[in-house]
Amino acid sequence: MGAVADVIVVGGGVSGLTTALLLAERGLRVRVWSGDPASATTSAVAGGLWWPYRIEPEALVGDWSLETLRVYVELAAETAETGVRMVTGVHGGERLSALGPWARGLRDVSEVAEGLRVTVPLIDMPTHLRWLEEQLSAAGGVVERRTVRGFAEAAAEARVVVNCTGLGARELVPDPGVRPVRGQLVVVENPGVDEWFVEADPASSATTYFIPQPGGLVLGGTAETDDARTEPDTRTAQEIVARCSRIRPEIAGARVIGHRVGLRPARDAGVRIEADELPGGGLLVHNYGHGGAGVTVARGCARAAAQLVG
């Protein structure tokens, strides 16, 4: 048995840890239950570039994203231990007029021949997740390795349960509208690339991007809906390298040092942030369905969920 808690957050990825941190900073006794360490969650596999990608509802995503952007800008100015830094790059084929009102919050942005040149947060996810856990611990929160088979388990130990289970919500809620969107990445030794590049066609399962991270140059990617394979596909990896090499030819000769696969937790009806009543009078707050932008909306969605905790 863990310590007494006011709130149990189920899920230890970026959404769960960020929500738990906000609640702990409010003075609540918070425990996080996660079957996997943060380093083994989908969040750890993310490329880590801030940008609203494959996420709905559009009417809410902009505000969530901008709130999170403001926090990341502050963290980037603090210390490298946050894992956040501001990096310039190009969003290929994009134009400001095609973006929503949230684009007015972008800093240092200009239109160039290739698309939009902009400076945005780039998050080294393993480092950032570790920082979130450390901040949570400093605020009095506790992370426990525990596989949850039903929210009643958590409700028996806390008045409020927050559901940040991502893809796991499909079975736990249950919510059949939650679907995996498979993303495969290749990590290579960085041949000297210091700016990111992204070109994504929402109608295609293939995307092209390279993101310079401390552990190497992250190449992507894929967005394969309803594909739950977690093993890297050799042919897909070769195609990813080939696409990125057409933009930066030096990538073709870079040594491959790793492969990653993550399953984005998409939801047909978009992000769900709302409260349900649990048997016995407890409160279940949902915060899941972030698709390909969990990192981008983490703080905004955490705040919205925390407000429902009351």
Coordinates of C-alpha atoms in Angstrom, one line a residue:
M1 CA 0.0 0.0 0.0
G2 CA 1.2 3.5 -0.8
A3 CA 0.8 6.7 1.2
V4 CA -2.6 8.3 1.8
A5 CA -3.7 10.3 -1.2
D6 CA -6.2 13.0 -2.2
V7 CA -5.7 12.2 -5.9
I8 CA -4.4 9.2 -7.8
V9 CA -3.3 9.9 -11.3
V10 CA -3.3 6.7 -13.5
G11 CA -0.7 7.0 -16.2
G12 CA 2.9 8.1 -16.0
G13 CA 3.6 9.7 -19.3
V14 CA 3.9 13.4 -20.0
S15 CA 0.1 14.0 -19.5
G16 CA 0.0 12.1 -16.2
L17 CA 3.1 13.6 -14.7
T18 CA 2.2 17.1 -15.7
T19 CA -1.3 16.8 -14.3
A20 CA 0.1 15.3 -11.1
L21 CA 2.6 18.0 -10.7
L22 CA 0.0 20.8 -11.0
L23 CA -2.2 19.1 -8.4
A24 CA 0.8 18.5 -6.1
E25 CA 1.8 22.2 -6.4
R26 CA -1.7 23.1 -5.2
G27 CA -1.0 21.2 -2.0
L28 CA -2.9 18.0 -2.8
R29 CA -1.5 14.6 -1.8
V30 CA -0.9 13.0 -5.2
R31 CA 0.2 9.5 -6.2
V32 CA 0.9 8.4 -9.8
W33 CA 0.2 4.8 -10.7
S34 CA 1.9 3.6 -13.8
G35 CA 2.7 0.1 -15.0
D36 CA 5.8 1.3 -16.8
P37 CA 8.5 3.7 -15.9
A38 CA 8.3 7.1 -17.7
S39 CA 11.2 6.0 -19.9
A40 CA 9.1 3.2 -21.3
T41 CA 6.0 5.2 -22.1
T42 CA 4.9 6.5 -25.5
S43 CA 5.9 9.9 -24.3
A44 CA 9.5 8.9 -24.2
V45 CA 9.5 7.9 -27.9
A46 CA 8.1 11.2 -29.1
G47 CA 10.2 13.4 -31.3
G48 CA 9.6 16.2 -28.9
L49 CA 8.8 19.1 -31.3
W50 CA 6.1 21.5 -30.1
W51 CA 3.4 21.8 -32.8
P52 CA -0.3 21.0 -32.8
Y53 CA -0.3 17.8 -34.9
R54 CA -3.1 15.2 -35.4
I55 CA -5.2 16.4 -32.5
E56 CA -8.8 17.6 -32.1
P57 CA -11.0 19.5 -31.2
E58 CA -9.5 22.4 -33.1
A59 CA -11.5 24.9 -31.1
L60 CA -9.7 24.0 -27.9
V61 CA -6.3 22.8 -29.1
G62 CA -5.0 26.3 -29.9
D63 CA -5.4 27.6 -26.3
W64 CA -4.0 24.4 -24.8
S65 CA -1.0 24.6 -27.1
L66 CA -0.3 28.2 -26.5
E67 CA -0.5 27.8 -22.7
T68 CA 2.0 24.9 -23.0
L69 CA 4.2 27.0 -25.3
R70 CA 4.5 29.8 -22.7
V71 CA 5.6 27.3 -20.1
Y72 CA 8.2 25.7 -22.4
V73 CA 9.6 29.1 -23.3
E74 CA 10.1 29.7 -19.5
L75 CA 11.6 26.2 -19.0
A76 CA 14.0 26.7 -21.9
A77 CA 15.4 29.8 -20.2
E78 CA 15.9 28.1 -16.9
T79 CA 18.2 25.1 -17.1
A80 CA 19.2 22.2 -19.4
E81 CA 17.8 19.8 -16.7
T82 CA 14.2 20.6 -18.0
G83 CA 15.1 19.1 -21.4
V84 CA 13.6 22.0 -23.2
R85 CA 15.4 24.4 -25.6
M86 CA 14.2 26.8 -28.3
V87 CA 15.3 25.7 -31.7
T88 CA 14.7 27.1 -35.2
G89 CA 13.5 25.0 -38.1
V90 CA 11.3 24.8 -41.1
H91 CA 7.7 23.5 -41.4
G92 CA 7.8 22.5 -45.0
G93 CA 4.9 23.5 -47.3
E94 CA 3.1 25.5 -44.5
R95 CA 1.8 29.0 -44.6
L96 CA 0.6 31.2 -41.8
S97 CA -2.8 31.8 -43.5
A98 CA -3.5 28.0 -43.3
L99 CA -3.0 27.8 -39.6
G100 CA -5.6 28.6 -36.9
P101 CA -5.7 31.6 -34.6
W102 CA -3.2 30.0 -32.4
A103 CA -0.5 30.9 -34.9
R104 CA -0.6 34.5 -33.7
G105 CA 1.2 33.2 -30.6
L106 CA 4.2 32.0 -32.5
R107 CA 7.5 33.9 -32.0
D108 CA 10.2 34.5 -34.5
V109 CA 8.3 33.2 -37.5
S110 CA 8.6 34.1 -41.2
E111 CA 7.5 32.6 -44.5
V112 CA 10.3 31.3 -46.7
A113 CA 10.3 29.4 -50.0
E114 CA 10.2 26.0 -48.3
G115 CA 7.4 26.9 -45.8
L116 CA 7.4 28.5 -42.4
R117 CA 10.7 29.2 -40.6
V118 CA 10.0 29.4 -36.9
T119 CA 11.6 29.0 -33.5
V120 CA 9.7 26.7 -31.2
P121 CA 10.4 24.5 -28.2
L122 CA 12.2 21.2 -28.8
I123 CA 11.9 18.8 -25.9
D124 CA 14.3 16.0 -25.1
M125 CA 11.6 13.7 -23.8
P126 CA 13.7 11.3 -21.6
T127 CA 15.2 14.3 -19.8
H128 CA 12.0 16.2 -19.5
L129 CA 10.1 13.2 -18.1
R130 CA 12.9 12.7 -15.5
W131 CA 12.6 16.4 -14.6
L132 CA 8.8 16.1 -14.2
E133 CA 9.3 13.2 -11.8
E134 CA 11.9 15.1 -9.8
Q135 CA 9.6 18.2 -9.6
L136 CA 6.7 16.0 -8.6
S137 CA 8.7 14.4 -5.8
A138 CA 9.9 17.8 -4.6
A139 CA 6.2 18.9 -4.4
G140 CA 5.4 15.8 -2.3
G141 CA 4.0 13.6 -5.0
V142 CA 4.8 9.9 -5.3
V143 CA 5.2 7.7 -8.4
E144 CA 4.4 4.0 -8.0
R145 CA 4.8 1.1 -10.4
R146 CA 1.4 -0.4 -10.4
T147 CA -0.7 -1.9 -13.2
V148 CA -4.3 -0.8 -13.0
R149 CA -7.1 -3.1 -14.2
G150 CA -9.9 -0.8 -13.2
F151 CA -10.4 2.7 -11.8
A152 CA -12.2 1.2 -8.8
E153 CA -8.8 0.1 -7.5
A154 CA -7.7 3.7 -7.3
A155 CA -11.0 4.9 -6.1
A156 CA -10.7 2.7 -3.1
E157 CA -7.6 4.7 -2.0
A158 CA -8.4 8.2 -3.1
R159 CA -11.5 10.5 -3.5
V160 CA -10.4 11.6 -6.9
V161 CA -8.9 9.6 -9.7
V162 CA -7.4 11.2 -12.9
N163 CA -7.3 9.1 -16.0
C164 CA -4.2 9.8 -18.1
T165 CA -3.9 6.3 -19.5
G166 CA -3.6 7.3 -23.2
L167 CA -4.1 4.2 -25.3
G168 CA -5.0 2.2 -22.2
A169 CA -8.3 4.2 -22.0
R170 CA -9.7 2.0 -24.8
E171 CA -10.0 -0.9 -22.4
L172 CA -10.1 0.8 -19.0
V173 CA -12.9 3.3 -19.6
P174 CA -13.8 1.5 -21.9
D175 CA -13.7 3.9 -24.9
P176 CA -13.7 2.1 -28.4
G177 CA -13.0 5.5 -30.0
V178 CA -9.4 5.4 -28.8
R179 CA -7.2 4.1 -31.6
P180 CA -3.5 3.6 -32.0
V181 CA -1.6 5.6 -34.6
R182 CA 1.7 4.0 -35.1
G183 CA 4.8 6.1 -35.4
Q184 CA 8.2 4.7 -36.4
L185 CA 11.4 6.7 -36.0
V186 CA 15.1 6.1 -36.8
V187 CA 17.9 7.7 -34.8
V188 CA 21.2 8.3 -36.5
E189 CA 24.5 10.0 -35.5
N190 CA 24.0 13.6 -36.2
P191 CA 26.1 14.6 -39.3
G192 CA 25.9 18.3 -38.3
V193 CA 22.3 19.1 -38.6
D194 CA 21.3 21.8 -36.0
E195 CA 17.9 22.8 -37.2
W196 CA 14.7 20.7 -37.4
F197 CA 12.6 20.1 -40.5
V198 CA 9.0 18.8 -40.7
E199 CA 6.8 18.2 -43.7
A200 CA 3.6 16.3 -42.9
D201 CA 0.6 15.6 -45.2
P202 CA -2.4 14.8 -43.0
A203 CA -3.8 12.6 -45.7
S204 CA -0.7 10.4 -45.8
S205 CA 0.6 7.8 -43.4
A206 CA 4.2 8.9 -44.3
T207 CA 5.8 12.0 -42.9
T208 CA 9.3 13.5 -43.3
Y209 CA 11.1 15.1 -40.4
F210 CA 14.4 15.3 -38.7
I211 CA 14.9 16.6 -35.2
P212 CA 18.3 17.2 -33.6
Q213 CA 18.3 15.8 -30.0
P214 CA 21.1 15.3 -27.6
G215 CA 21.0 11.5 -28.2
G216 CA 21.2 11.8 -32.0
L217 CA 19.3 13.0 -35.0
V218 CA 15.7 11.7 -34.9
L219 CA 14.3 10.9 -38.3
G220 CA 10.7 10.2 -39.1
G221 CA 8.2 9.1 -39.6
T222 CA 4.9 7.4 -40.0
A223 CA 1.3 7.9 -38.9
E224 CA -0.4 4.5 -39.4
T225 CA -3.9 4.5 -38.0
D226 CA -5.1 1.3 -36.3
D227 CA -1.7 -0.3 -36.6
A228 CA -0.6 -1.6 -33.2
R229 CA 2.8 -3.1 -34.2
T230 CA 5.5 -2.1 -31.8
E231 CA 8.5 -3.7 -33.6
P232 CA 10.4 -1.6 -36.2
D233 CA 9.9 -2.4 -39.8
T234 CA 13.1 -2.6 -41.8
R235 CA 11.7 -1.4 -45.1
T236 CA 9.9 1.5 -43.3
A237 CA 13.1 2.5 -41.7
Q238 CA 14.9 2.6 -45.0
E239 CA 12.1 4.7 -46.5
I240 CA 12.4 7.2 -43.6
V241 CA 16.1 7.6 -44.1
A242 CA 15.6 8.1 -47.9
R243 CA 12.9 10.8 -47.4
C244 CA 15.1 12.7 -45.0
S245 CA 18.1 12.4 -47.2
R246 CA 16.3 14.1 -50.0
I247 CA 16.1 17.2 -47.8
R248 CA 19.6 16.9 -46.2
P249 CA 21.8 14.6 -48.3
E250 CA 24.4 14.1 -45.5
I251 CA 21.8 12.1 -43.6
A252 CA 22.2 9.2 -46.1
G253 CA 25.6 8.4 -44.8
A254 CA 24.9 8.8 -41.1
R255 CA 25.3 5.7 -38.9
V256 CA 22.0 4.3 -37.5
I257 CA 22.1 4.0 -33.8
G258 CA 18.6 3.1 -32.9
H259 CA 15.0 2.5 -33.9
R260 CA 11.8 3.6 -32.1
V261 CA 8.1 2.8 -32.4
G262 CA 5.4 4.5 -30.4
L263 CA 1.6 4.2 -30.6
R264 CA 0.0 7.7 -30.5
P265 CA -3.3 7.6 -28.5
A266 CA -5.7 9.1 -30.9
R267 CA -9.5 9.4 -30.2
D268 CA -12.2 9.7 -32.8
A269 CA -14.0 12.4 -30.8
G270 CA -10.8 14.3 -29.9
V271 CA -9.2 14.9 -26.5
R272 CA -11.5 14.1 -23.6
I273 CA -11.3 16.3 -20.5
E274 CA -14.4 15.8 -18.4
A275 CA -15.5 14.3 -15.1
D276 CA -17.5 11.2 -14.3
E277 CA -18.9 10.1 -10.9
L278 CA -17.4 6.9 -9.5
P279 CA -19.4 4.3 -7.5
G280 CA -19.4 5.4 -3.9
G281 CA -19.3 9.1 -4.8
G282 CA -15.8 9.5 -6.0
L283 CA -14.7 11.6 -8.9
L284 CA -13.1 10.3 -12.1
V285 CA -11.5 13.0 -14.2
H286 CA -10.5 12.1 -17.8
N287 CA -7.5 13.6 -19.6
Y288 CA -6.7 11.4 -22.7
G289 CA -6.9 11.2 -26.5
H290 CA -4.1 13.6 -27.3
G291 CA -3.1 11.9 -30.5
G292 CA 0.2 13.1 -31.9
A293 CA 0.4 16.3 -29.7
G294 CA 0.5 15.1 -26.1
V295 CA 3.7 17.0 -25.6
T296 CA 2.4 20.1 -27.3
V297 CA -0.8 20.4 -25.1
A298 CA 0.5 18.8 -21.9
R299 CA 0.4 21.9 -19.6
G300 CA -2.9 23.3 -21.1
C301 CA -4.7 20.0 -20.8
A302 CA -3.3 19.4 -17.3
R303 CA -4.6 22.7 -16.1
A304 CA -8.1 22.0 -17.6
A305 CA -8.1 18.6 -15.9
A306 CA -6.9 20.0 -12.6
Q307 CA -9.7 22.5 -12.6
L308 CA -12.2 19.6 -12.7
V309 CA -10.6 18.1 -9.6
G310 CA -11.9 21.1 -7.6

